[in-house]
C-alpha positions as a LaTeX table, in Angstrom:
\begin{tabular}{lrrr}
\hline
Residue & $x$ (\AA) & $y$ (\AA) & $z$ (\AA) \\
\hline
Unk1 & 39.98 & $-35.08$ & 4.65 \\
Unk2 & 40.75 & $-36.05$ & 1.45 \\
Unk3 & 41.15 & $-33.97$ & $-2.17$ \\
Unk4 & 37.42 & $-34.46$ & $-3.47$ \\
Unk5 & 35.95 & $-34.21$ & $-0.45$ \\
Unk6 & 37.76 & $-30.95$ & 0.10 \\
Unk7 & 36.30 & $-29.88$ & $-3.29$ \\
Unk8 & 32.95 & $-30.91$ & $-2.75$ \\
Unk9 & 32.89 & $-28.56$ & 0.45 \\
Unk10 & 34.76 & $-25.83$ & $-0.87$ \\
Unk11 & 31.94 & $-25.93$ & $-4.47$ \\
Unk12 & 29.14 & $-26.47$ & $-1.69$ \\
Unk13 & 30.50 & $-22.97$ & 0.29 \\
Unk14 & 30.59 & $-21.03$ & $-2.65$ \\
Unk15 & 27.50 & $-21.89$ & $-3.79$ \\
Unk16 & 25.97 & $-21.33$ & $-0.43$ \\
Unk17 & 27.51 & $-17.77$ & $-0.12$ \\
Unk18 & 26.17 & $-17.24$ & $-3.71$ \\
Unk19 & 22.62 & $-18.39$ & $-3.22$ \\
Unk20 & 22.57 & $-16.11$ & $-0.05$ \\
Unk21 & 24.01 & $-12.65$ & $-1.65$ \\
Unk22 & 21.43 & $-13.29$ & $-4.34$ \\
Unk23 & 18.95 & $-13.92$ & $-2.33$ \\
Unk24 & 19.85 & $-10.65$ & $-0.03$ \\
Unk25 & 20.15 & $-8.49$ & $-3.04$ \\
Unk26 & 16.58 & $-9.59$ & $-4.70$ \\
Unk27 & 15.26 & $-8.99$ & $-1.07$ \\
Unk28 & 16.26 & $-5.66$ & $-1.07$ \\
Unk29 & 15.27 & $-4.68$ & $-4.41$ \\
Unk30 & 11.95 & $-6.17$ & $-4.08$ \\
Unk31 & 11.43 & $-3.91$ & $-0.69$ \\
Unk32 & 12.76 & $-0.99$ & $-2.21$ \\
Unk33 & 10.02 & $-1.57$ & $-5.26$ \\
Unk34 & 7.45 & $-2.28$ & $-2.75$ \\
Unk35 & 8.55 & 1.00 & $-0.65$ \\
Unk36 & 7.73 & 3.27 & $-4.02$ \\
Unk37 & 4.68 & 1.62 & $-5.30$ \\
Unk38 & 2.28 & 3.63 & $-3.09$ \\
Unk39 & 3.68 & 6.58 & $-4.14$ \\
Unk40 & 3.19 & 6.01 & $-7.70$ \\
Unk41 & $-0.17$ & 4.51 & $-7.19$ \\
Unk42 & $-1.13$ & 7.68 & $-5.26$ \\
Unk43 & 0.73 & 10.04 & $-8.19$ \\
Unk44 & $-0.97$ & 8.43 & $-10.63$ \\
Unk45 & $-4.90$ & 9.08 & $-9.20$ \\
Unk46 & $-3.82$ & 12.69 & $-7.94$ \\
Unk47 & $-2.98$ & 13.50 & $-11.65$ \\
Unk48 & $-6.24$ & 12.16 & $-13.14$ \\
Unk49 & $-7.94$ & 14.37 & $-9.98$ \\
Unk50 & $-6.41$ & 17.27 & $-11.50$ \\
Unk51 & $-7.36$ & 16.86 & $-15.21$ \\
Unk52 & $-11.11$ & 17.86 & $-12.88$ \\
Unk53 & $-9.41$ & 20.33 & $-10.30$ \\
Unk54 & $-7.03$ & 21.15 & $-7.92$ \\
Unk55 & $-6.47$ & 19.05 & $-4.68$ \\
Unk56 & $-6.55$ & 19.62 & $-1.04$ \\
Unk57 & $-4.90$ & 17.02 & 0.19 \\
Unk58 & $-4.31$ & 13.04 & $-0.51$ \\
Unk59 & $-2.23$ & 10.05 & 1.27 \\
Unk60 & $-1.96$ & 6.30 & 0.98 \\
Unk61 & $-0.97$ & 3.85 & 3.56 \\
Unk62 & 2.83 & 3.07 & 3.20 \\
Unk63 & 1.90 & $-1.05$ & 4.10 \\
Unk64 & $-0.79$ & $-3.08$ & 2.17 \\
Unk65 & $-2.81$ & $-4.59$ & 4.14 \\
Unk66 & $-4.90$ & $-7.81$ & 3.22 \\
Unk67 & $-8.35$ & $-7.26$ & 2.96 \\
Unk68 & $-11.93$ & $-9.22$ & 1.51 \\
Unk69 & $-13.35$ & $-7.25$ & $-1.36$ \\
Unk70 & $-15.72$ & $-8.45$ & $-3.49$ \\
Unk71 & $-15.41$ & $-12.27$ & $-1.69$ \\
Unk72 & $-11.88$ & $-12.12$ & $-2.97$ \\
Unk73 & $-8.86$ & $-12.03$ & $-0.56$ \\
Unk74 & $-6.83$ & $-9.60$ & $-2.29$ \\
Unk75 & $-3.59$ & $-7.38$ & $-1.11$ \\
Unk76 & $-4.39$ & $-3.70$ & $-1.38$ \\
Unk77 & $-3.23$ & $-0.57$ & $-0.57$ \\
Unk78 & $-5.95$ & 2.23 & 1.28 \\
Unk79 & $-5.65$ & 5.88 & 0.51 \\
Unk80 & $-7.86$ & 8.84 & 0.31 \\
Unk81 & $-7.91$ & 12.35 & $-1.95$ \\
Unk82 & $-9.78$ & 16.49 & $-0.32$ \\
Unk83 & $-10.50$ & 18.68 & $-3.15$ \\
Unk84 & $-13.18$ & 21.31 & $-3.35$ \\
Unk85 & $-16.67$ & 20.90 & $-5.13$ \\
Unk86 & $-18.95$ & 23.65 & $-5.19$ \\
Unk87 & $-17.03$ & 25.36 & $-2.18$ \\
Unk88 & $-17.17$ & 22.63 & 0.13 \\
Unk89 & $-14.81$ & 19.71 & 1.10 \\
Unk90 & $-15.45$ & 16.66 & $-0.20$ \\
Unk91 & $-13.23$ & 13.34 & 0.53 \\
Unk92 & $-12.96$ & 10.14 & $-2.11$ \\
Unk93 & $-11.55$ & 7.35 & $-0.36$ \\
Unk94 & $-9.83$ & 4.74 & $-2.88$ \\
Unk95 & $-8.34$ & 1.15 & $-2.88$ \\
Unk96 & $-5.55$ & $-0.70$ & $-5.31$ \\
Unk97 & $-4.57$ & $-3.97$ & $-5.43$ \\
Unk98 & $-0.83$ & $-4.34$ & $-4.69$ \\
Unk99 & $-0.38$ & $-6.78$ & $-7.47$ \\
Unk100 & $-1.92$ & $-6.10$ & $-10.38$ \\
Unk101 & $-1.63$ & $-1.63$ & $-9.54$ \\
Unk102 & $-5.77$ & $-1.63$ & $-10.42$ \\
Unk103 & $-8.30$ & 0.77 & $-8.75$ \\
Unk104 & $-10.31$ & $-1.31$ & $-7.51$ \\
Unk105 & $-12.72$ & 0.77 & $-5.48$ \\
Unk106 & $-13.25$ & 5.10 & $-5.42$ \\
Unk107 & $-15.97$ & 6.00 & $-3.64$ \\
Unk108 & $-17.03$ & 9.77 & $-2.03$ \\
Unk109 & $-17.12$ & 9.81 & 1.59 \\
Unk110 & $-20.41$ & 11.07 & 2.83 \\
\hline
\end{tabular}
């Protein structure tokens, strides 16, 4: 093998190693971002429950799932909130959209 070929594969290495730490790094970031988002989502609506009341209970699904809603294919994330009204139990059941964080749906559970 000669010198510039030697070069050329030693440049091409480095820059594949590169490309492939940056790559791993943005991976994991992005999943780690992706990993908190529900819980901020779900933070966020529990805190304007409150302003109203206190809260029984609440979750959101850790995964978004992909899902029609208003003849849109959209990626959203499915959760739900228990408080009391009037001395009874009454469920909302809620859905975001995991890219632009909006509500796009609350809605009591009869």
């Amino acid at each position: 093998m000669d010198e510039t070929t030697k070069k050329i594969v030693k440049y091409a290495s480095f820059g594949f190693v590169q490309g492939l730490a940056i790559g791993l790094t943005s991976a994991f970031c992005w999943h780690r971002y992706m990993k908190r988002l529900p819980d901020q989502l779900l933070s966020e609506l529990k805190r304007l429950f409150l302003q109203e009341g206190p809260i029984e209970g609440a979750w959101i699904e850790s995964a978004p799932r992909l899902t029609t809603l208003h003849n849109e294919r959209r990626v959203v994330y499915v959760g739900g909130i228990t408080r009391k009204e009037n001395d009874k139990l009454v469920q909302y059941q809620f859905i975001f959209d995991a890219k632009s964080k909006e509500l796009l749906e609350l809605e009591q559970v009869k």
